[in-house]
PDB file of C-alpha atoms in Angstrom:
ATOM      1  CA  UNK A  29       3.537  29.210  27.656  1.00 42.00           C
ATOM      2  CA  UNK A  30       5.050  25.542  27.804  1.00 46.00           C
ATOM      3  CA  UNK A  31       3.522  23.035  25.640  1.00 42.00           C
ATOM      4  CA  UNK A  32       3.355  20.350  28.920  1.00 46.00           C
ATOM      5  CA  UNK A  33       1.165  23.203  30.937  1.00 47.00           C
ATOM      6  CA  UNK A  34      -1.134  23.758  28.009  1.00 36.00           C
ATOM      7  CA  UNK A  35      -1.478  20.074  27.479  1.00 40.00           C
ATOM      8  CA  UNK A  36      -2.243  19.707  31.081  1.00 46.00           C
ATOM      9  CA  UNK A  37      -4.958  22.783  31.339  1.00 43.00           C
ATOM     10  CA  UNK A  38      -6.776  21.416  28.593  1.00 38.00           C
ATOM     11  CA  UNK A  39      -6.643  17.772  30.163  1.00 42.00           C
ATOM     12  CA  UNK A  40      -8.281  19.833  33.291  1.00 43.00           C
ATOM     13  CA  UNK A  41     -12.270  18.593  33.704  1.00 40.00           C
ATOM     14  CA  UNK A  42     -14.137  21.826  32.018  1.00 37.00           C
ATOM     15  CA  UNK A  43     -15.636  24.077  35.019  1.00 37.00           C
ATOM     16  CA  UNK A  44     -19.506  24.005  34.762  1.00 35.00           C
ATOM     17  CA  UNK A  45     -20.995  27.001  36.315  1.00 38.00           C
ATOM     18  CA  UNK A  46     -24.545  26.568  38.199  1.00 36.00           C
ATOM     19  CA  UNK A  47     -26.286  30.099  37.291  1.00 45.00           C
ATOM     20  CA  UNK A  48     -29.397  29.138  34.900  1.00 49.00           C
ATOM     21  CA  UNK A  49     -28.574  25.341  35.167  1.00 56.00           C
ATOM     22  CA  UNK A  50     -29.809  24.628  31.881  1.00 63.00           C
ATOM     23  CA  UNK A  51     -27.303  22.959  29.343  1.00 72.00           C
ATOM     24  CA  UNK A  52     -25.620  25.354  26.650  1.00 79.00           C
ATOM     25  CA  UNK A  53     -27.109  24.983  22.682  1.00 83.00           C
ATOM     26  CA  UNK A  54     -23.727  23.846  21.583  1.00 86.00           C
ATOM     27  CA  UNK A  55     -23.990  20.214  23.585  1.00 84.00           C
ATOM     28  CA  UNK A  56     -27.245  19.532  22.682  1.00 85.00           C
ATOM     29  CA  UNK A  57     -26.722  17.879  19.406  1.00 87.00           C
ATOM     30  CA  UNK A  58     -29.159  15.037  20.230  1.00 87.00           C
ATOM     31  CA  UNK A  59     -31.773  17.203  20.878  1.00 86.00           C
ATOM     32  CA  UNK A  60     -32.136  19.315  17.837  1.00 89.00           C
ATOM     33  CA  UNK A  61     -35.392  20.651  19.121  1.00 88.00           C
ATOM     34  CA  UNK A  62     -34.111  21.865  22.528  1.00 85.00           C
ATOM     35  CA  UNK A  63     -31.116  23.220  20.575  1.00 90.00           C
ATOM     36  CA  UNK A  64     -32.987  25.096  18.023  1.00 90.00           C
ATOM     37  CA  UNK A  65     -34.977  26.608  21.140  1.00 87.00           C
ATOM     38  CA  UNK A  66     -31.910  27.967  23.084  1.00 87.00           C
ATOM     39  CA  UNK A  67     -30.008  28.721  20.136  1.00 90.00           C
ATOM     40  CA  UNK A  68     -29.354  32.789  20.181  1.00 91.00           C
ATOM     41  CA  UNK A  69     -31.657  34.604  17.429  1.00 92.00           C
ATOM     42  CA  UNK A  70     -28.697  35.566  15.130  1.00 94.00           C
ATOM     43  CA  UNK A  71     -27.791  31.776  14.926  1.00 94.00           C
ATOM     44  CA  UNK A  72     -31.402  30.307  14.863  1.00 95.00           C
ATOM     45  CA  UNK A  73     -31.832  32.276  11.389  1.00 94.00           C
ATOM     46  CA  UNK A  74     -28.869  31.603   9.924  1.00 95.00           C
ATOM     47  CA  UNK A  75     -29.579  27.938  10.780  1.00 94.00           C
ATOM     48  CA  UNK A  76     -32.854  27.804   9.162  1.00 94.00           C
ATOM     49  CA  UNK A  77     -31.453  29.561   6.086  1.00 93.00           C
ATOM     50  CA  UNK A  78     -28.632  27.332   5.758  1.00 95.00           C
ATOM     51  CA  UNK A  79     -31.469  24.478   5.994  1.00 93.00           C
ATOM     52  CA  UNK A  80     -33.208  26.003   2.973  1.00 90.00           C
ATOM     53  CA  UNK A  81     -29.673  26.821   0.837  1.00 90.00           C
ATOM     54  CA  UNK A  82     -28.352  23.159   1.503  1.00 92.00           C
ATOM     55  CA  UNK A  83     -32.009  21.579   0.096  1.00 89.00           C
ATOM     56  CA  UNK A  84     -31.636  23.793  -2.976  1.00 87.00           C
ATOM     57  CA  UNK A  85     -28.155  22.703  -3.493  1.00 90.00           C
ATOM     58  CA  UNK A  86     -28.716  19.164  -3.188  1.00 91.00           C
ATOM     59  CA  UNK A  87     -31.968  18.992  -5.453  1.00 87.00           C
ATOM     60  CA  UNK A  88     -29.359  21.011  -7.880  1.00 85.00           C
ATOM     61  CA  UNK A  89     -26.802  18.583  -7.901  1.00 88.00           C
ATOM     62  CA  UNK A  90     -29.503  15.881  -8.229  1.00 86.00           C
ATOM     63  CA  UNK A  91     -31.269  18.127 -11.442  1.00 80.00           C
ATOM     64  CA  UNK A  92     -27.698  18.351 -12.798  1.00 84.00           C
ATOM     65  CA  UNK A  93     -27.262  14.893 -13.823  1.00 85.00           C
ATOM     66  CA  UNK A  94     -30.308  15.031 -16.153  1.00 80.00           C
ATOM     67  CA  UNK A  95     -29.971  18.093 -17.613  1.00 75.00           C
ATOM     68  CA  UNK A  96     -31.508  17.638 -21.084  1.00 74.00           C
ATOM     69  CA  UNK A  97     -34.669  16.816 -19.355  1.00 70.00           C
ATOM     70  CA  UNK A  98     -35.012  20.003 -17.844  1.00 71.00           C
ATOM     71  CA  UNK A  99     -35.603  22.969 -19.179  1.00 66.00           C
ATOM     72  CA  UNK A 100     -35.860  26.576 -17.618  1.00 62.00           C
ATOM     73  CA  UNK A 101     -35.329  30.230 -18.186  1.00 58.00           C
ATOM     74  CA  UNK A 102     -32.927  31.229 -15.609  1.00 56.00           C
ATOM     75  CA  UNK A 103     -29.995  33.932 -15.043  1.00 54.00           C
ATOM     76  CA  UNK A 104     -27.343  33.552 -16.966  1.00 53.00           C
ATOM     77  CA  UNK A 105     -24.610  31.155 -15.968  1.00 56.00           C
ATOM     78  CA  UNK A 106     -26.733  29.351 -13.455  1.00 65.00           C
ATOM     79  CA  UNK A 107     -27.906  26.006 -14.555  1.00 70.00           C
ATOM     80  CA  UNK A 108     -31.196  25.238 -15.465  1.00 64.00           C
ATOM     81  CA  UNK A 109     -30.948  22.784 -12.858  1.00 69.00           C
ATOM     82  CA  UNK A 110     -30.346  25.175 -10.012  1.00 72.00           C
ATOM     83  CA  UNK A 111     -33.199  27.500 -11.442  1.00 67.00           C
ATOM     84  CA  UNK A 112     -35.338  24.683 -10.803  1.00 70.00           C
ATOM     85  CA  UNK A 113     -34.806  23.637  -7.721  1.00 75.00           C
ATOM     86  CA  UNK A 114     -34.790  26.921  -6.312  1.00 69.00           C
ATOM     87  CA  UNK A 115     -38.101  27.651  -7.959  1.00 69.00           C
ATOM     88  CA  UNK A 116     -39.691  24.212  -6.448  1.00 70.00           C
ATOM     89  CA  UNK A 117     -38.480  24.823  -3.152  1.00 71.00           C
ATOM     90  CA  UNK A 118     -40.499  28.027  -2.962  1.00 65.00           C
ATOM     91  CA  UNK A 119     -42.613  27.713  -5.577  1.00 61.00           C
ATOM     92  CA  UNK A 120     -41.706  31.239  -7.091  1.00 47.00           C
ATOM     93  CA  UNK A 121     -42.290  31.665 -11.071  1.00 41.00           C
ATOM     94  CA  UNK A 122     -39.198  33.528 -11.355  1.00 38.00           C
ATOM     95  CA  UNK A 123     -39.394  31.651 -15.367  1.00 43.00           C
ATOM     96  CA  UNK A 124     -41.683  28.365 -16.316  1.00 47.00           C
ATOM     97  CA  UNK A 125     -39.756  25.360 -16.581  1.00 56.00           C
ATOM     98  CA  UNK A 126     -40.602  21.854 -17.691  1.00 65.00           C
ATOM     99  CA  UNK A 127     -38.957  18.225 -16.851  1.00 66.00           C
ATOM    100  CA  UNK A 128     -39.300  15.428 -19.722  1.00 70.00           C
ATOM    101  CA  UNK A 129     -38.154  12.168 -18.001  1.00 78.00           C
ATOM    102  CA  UNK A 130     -39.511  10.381 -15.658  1.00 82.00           C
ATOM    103  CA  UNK A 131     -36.162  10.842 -13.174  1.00 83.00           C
ATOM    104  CA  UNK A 132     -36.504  14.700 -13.555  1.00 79.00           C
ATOM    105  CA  UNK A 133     -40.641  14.370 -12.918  1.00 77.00           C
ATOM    106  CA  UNK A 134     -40.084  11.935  -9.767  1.00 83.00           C
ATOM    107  CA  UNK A 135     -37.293  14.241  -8.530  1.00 83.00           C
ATOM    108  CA  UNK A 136     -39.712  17.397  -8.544  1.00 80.00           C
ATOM    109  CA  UNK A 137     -42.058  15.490  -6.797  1.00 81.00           C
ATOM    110  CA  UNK A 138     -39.702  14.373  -4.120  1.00 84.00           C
ATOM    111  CA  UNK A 139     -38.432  17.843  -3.508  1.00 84.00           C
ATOM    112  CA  UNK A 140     -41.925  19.428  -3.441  1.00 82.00           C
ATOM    113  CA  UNK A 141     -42.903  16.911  -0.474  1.00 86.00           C
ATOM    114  CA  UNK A 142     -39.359  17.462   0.999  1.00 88.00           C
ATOM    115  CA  UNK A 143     -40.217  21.815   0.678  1.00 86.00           C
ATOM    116  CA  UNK A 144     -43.650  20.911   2.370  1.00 87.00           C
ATOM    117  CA  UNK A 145     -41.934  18.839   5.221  1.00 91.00           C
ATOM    118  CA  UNK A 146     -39.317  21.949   5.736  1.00 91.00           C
ATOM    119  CA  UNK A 147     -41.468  24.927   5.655  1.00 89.00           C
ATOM    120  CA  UNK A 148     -43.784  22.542   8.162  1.00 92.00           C
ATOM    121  CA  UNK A 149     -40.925  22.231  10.430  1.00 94.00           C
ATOM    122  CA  UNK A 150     -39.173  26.116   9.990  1.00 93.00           C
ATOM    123  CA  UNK A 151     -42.625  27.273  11.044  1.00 93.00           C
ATOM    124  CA  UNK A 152     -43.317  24.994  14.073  1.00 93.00           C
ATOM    125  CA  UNK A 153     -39.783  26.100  15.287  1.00 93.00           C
ATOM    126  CA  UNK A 154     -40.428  29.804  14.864  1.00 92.00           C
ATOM    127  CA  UNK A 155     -44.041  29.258  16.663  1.00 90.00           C
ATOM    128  CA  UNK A 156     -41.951  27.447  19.664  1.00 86.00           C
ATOM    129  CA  UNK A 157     -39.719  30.391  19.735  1.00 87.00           C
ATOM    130  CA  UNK A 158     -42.583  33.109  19.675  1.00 84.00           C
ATOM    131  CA  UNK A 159     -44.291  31.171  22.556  1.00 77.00           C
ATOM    132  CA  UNK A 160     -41.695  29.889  24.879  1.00 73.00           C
ATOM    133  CA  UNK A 161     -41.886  30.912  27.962  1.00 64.00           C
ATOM    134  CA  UNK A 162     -37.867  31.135  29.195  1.00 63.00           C
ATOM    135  CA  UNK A 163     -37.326  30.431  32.607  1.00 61.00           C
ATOM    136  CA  UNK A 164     -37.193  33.792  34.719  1.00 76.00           C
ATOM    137  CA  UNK A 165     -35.795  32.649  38.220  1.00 86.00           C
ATOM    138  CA  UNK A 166     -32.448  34.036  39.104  1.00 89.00           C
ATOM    139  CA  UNK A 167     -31.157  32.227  42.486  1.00 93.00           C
ATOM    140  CA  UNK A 168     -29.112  32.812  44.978  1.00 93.00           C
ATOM    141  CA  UNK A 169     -25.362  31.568  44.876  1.00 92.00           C
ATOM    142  CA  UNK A 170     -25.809  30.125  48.818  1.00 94.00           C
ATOM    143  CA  UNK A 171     -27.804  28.874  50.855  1.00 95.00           C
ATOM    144  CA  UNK A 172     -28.190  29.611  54.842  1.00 95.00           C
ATOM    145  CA  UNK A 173     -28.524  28.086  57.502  1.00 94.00           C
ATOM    146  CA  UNK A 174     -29.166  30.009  60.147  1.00 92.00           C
ATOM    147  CA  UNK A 175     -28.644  27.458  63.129  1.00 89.00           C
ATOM    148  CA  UNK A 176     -27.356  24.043  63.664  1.00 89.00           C
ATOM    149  CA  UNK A 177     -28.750  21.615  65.242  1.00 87.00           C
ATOM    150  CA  UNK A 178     -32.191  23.853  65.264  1.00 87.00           C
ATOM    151  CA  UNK A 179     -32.628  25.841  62.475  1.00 92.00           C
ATOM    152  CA  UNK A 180     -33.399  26.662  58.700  1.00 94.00           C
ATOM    153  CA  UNK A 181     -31.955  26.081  55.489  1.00 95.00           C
ATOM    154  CA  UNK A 182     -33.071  28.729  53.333  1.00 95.00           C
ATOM    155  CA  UNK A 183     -32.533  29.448  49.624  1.00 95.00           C
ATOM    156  CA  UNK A 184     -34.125  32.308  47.942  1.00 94.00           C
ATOM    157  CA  UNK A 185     -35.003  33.755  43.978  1.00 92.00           C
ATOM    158  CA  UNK A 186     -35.711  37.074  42.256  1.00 89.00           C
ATOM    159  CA  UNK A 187     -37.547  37.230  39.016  1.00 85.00           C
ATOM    160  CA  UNK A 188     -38.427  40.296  36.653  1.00 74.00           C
ATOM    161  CA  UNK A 189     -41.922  38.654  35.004  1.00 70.00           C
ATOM    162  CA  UNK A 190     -44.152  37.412  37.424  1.00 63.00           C
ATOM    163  CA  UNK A 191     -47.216  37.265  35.464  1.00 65.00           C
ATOM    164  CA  UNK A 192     -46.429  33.918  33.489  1.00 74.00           C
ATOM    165  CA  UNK A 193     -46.585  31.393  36.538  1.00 85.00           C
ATOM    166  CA  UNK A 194     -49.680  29.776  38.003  1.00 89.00           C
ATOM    167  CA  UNK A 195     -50.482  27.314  40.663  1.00 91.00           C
ATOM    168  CA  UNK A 196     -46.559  27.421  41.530  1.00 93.00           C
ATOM    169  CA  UNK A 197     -45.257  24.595  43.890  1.00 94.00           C
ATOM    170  CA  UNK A 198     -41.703  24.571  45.165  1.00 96.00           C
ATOM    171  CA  UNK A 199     -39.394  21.373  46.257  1.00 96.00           C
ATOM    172  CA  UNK A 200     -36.147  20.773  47.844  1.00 96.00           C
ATOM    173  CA  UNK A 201     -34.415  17.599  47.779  1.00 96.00           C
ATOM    174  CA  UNK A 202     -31.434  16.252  48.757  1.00 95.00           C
ATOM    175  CA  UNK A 203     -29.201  13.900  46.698  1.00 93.00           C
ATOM    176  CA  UNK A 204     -26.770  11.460  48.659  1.00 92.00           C
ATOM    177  CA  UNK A 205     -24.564   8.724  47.081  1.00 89.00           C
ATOM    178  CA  UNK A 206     -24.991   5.560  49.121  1.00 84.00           C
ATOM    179  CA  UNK A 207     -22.324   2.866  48.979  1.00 79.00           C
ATOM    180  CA  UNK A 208     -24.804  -0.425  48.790  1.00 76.00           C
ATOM    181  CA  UNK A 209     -22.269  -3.043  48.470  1.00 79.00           C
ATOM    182  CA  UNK A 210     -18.298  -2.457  48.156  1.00 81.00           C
ATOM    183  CA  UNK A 211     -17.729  -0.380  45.213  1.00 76.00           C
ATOM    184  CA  UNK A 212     -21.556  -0.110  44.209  1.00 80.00           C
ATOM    185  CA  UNK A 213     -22.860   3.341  44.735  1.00 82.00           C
ATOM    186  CA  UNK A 214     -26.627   4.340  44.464  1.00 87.00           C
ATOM    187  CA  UNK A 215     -27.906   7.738  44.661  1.00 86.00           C
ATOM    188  CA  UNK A 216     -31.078   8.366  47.341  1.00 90.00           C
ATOM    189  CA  UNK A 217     -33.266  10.963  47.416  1.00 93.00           C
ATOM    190  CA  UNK A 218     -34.389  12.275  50.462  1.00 94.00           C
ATOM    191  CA  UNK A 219     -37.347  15.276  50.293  1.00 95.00           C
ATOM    192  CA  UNK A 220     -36.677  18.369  52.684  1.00 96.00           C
ATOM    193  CA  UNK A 221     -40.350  19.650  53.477  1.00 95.00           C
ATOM    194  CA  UNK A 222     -40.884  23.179  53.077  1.00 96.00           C
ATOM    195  CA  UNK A 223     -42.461  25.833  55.433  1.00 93.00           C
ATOM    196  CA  UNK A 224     -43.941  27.385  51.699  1.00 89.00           C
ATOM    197  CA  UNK A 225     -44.677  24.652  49.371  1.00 93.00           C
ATOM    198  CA  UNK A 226     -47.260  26.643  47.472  1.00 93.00           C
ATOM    199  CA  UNK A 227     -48.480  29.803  46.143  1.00 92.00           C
ATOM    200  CA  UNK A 228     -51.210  30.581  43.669  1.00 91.00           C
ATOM    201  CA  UNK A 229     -48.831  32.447  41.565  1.00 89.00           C
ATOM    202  CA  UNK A 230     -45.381  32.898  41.137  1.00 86.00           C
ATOM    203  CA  UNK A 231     -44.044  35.961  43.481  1.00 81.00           C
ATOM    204  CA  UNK A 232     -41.200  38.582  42.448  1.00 82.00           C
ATOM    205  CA  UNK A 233     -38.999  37.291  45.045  1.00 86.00           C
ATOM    206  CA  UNK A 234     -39.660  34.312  47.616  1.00 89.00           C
ATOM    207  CA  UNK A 235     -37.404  32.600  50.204  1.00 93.00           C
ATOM    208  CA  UNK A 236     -37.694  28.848  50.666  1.00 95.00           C
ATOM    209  CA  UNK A 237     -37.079  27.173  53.834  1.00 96.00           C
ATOM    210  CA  UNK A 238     -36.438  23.940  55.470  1.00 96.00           C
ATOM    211  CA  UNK A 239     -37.093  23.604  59.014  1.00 95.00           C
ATOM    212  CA  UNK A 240     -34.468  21.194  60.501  1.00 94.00           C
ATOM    213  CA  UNK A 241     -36.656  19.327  62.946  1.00 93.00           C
ATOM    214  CA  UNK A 242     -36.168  15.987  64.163  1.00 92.00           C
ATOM    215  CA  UNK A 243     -37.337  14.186  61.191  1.00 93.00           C
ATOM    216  CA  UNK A 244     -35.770  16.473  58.564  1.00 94.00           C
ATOM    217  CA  UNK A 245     -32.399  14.326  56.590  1.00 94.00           C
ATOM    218  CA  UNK A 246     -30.000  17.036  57.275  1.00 94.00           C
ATOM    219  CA  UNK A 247     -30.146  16.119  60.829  1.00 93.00           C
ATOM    220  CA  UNK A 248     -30.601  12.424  60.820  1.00 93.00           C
ATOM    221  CA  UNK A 249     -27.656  11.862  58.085  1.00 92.00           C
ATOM    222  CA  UNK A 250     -25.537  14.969  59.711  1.00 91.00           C
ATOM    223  CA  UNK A 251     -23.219  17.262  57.072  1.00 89.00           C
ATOM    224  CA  UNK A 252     -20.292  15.464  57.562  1.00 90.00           C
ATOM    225  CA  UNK A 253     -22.212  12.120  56.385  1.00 90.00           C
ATOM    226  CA  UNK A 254     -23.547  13.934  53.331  1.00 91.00           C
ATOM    227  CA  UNK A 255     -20.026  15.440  52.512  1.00 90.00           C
ATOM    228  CA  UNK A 256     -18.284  12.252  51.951  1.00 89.00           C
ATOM    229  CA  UNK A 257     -22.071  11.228  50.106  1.00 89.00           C
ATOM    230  CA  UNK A 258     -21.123  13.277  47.690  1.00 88.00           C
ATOM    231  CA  UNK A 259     -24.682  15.389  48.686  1.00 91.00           C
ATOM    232  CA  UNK A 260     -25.959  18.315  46.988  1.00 93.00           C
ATOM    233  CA  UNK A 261     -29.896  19.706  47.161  1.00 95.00           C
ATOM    234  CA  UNK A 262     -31.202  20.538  44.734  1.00 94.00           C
ATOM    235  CA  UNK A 263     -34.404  22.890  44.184  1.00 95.00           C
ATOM    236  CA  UNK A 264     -37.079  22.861  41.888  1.00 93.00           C
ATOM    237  CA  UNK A 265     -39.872  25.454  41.158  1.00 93.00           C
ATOM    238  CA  UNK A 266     -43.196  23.886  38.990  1.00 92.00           C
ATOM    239  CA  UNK A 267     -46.211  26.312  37.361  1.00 89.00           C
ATOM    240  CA  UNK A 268     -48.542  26.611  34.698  1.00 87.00           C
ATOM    241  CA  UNK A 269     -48.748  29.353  31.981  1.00 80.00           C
ATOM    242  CA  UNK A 270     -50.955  31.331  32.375  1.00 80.00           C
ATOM    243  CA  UNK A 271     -51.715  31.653  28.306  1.00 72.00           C
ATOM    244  CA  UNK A 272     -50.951  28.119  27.391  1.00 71.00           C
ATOM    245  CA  UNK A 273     -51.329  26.097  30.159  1.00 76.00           C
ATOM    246  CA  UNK A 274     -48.223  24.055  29.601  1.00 75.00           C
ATOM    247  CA  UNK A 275     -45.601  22.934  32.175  1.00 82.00           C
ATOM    248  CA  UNK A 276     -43.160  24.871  33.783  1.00 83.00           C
ATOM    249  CA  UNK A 277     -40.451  23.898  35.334  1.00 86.00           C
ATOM    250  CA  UNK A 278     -36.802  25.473  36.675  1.00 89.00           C
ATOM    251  CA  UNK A 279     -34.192  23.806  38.858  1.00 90.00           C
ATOM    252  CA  UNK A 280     -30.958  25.065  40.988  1.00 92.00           C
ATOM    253  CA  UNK A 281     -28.192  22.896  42.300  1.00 91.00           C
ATOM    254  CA  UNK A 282     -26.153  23.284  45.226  1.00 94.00           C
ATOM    255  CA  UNK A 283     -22.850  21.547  46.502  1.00 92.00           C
ATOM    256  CA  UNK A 284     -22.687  21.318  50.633  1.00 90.00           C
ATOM    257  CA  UNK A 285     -20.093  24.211  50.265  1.00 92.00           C
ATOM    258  CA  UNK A 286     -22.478  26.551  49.015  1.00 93.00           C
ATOM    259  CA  UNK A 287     -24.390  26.364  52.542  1.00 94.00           C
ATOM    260  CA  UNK A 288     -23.326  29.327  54.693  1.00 94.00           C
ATOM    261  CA  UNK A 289     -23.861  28.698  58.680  1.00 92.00           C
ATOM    262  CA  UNK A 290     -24.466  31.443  61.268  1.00 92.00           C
ATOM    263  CA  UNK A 291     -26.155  33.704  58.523  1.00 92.00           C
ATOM    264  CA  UNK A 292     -29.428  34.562  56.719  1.00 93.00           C
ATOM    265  CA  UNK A 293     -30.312  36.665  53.752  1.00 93.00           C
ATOM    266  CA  UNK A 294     -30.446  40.416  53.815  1.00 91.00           C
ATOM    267  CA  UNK A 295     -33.666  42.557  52.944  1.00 88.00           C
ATOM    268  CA  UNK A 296     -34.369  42.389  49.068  1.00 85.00           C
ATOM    269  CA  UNK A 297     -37.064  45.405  49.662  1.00 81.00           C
ATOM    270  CA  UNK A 298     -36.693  48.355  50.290  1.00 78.00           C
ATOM    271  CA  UNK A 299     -38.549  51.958  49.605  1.00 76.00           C
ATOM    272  CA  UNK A 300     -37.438  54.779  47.843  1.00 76.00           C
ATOM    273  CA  UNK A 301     -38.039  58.567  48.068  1.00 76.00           C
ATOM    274  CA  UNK A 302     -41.797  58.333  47.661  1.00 79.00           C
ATOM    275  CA  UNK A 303     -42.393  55.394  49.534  1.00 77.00           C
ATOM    276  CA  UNK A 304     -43.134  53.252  47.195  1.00 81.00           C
ATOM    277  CA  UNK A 305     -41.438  49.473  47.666  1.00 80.00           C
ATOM    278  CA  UNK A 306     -38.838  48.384  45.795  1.00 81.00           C
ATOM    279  CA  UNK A 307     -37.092  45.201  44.790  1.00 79.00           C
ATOM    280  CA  UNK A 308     -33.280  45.004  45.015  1.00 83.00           C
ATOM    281  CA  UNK A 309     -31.760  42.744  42.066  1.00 82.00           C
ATOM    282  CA  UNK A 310     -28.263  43.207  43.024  1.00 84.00           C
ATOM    283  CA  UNK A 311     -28.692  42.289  46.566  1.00 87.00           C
ATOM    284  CA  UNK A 312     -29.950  38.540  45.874  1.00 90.00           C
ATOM    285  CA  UNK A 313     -26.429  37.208  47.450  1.00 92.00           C
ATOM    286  CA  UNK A 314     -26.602  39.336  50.169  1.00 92.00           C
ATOM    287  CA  UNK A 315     -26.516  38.181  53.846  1.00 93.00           C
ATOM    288  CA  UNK A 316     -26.147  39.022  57.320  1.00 92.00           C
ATOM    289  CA  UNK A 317     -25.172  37.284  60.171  1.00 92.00           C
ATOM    290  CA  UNK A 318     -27.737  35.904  62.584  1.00 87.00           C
ATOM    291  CA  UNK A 319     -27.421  38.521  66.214  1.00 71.00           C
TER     292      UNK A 319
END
């Protein structure tokens, strides 16, 4: 491959994909907290322990340039300074040790508070991990609207754990850029009312609709309008744990050409050999055409 088309594929803007909507660990180094929390297991511990190794081998260092002031049994050929700060950190008797300067005695007493702070802050992460409640909504990749100018735009979701959500409340807005003064663009909002805004708990799968009456933005701003706005809707689904009681909360974008006309989602349930209902996973994208 040419060096000019490699040059200009990595100039490209990087294509962001809209399946979970939710920002990938690597970009959220600002947010240490939300990247500890969507960090993959296998990374999140090797993160923590390279928190622990890189306090011991600072506090080392630091030992190191008093070393006649400490004094420990350790393994051969590590120095009594590393010995120490290892054994501070976690306050393992692996020998006894004693400091004899004041440096040495303030530095043991800086690294016990700095242990305290870390173990503090290892275990609140693990106890966000344990009780996180990950989003569970897969939706679909279109929406449809199944008539034009009297119809519904619909957008629907599957989810495999239904138990978590309570008092679940579901939105859909759309977003418009709207040129103000020459060159001065401000983004409106403009709510699309559902015909289901509510249910006391969140359901396996569940189709949203907006009705386009008279009143509704779609109509009054028309497509065309919203496509050279720069328009997308976005949809947002708000509970309540069920254990915790916290906030939930998971949102799905869509561009104007994700809307299908003319069609409207395909049956999700269906029953098997002994009658009993089933949901279809694989058939979330699937639609028909309206007869």
């Amino acid at each position: 491959m040419r060096l000019p088309t490699v040059l200009s594929q990595l100039s490209r803007p990087a294509h962001r994909t809209l399946d979970h909507q939710r920002s990938p660990w690597t970009s959220l180094w600002r947010q240490p907290v939300s990247m500890a929390m969507r960090m993959p297991w296998p990374v999140f511990f090797l993160a923590m322990t390279l928190i622990y190794l890189a306090e011991v081998l600072v506090f080392a260092l630091a030992f190191q340039l008093d070393p006649g002031h400490v004094q420990a049994d350790g393994v051969v050929g590590v120095p009594d300074g590393g010995i120490f700060a290892l054994q501070n950190l976690f306050s393992a008797s692996f020998q006894s040790a004693m400091v004899s300067s004041p440096y040495t005695l303030g530095l043991a007493a800086g690294q016990r508070m700095v242990a305290i702070l870390t173990t503090a802050m290892v275990t609140g992460l693990f106890f966000l991990r344990f009780t996180q409640v990950d989003s569970p909504l897969r939706f679909s990749r279109q929406l449809c609207l199944s008539g034009w100018p009297d119809g519904h735009l619909s957008c629907r979701f599957v989810t495999a754990d239904p138990s978590y959500w309570l008092k679940v409340t579901y939105a859909m807005v759309l977003f418009v850029d709207e040129e103000i003064e020459p060159g001065v663009c401000q983004r409106r909002i403009h709510p699309l009312p559902l015909l289901n805004a509510a249910t006391p708990q969140l359901h396996l799968t569940a189709v949203l609709s907006h009705r386009l009456t008279p009143d509704s933005p779609l109509l009054q701003l028309g497509l065309d309008a919203i496509a050279r706005a720069s328009g997308a809707v976005m949809v947002l689904v708000e509970g309540s744990d069920e254990v915790t009681g916290s906030s939930l909360l998971q949102v799905h974008h869509y561009r104007l050409e994700d809307i299908l006309r003319g069609r409207t989602f395909a049956d999700l349930v269906s029953a098997d050999s002994q009658g009993r209902r089933r949901v279809d996973f694989g058939a979330l994208d699937r639609t028909v055409p309206i007869g």
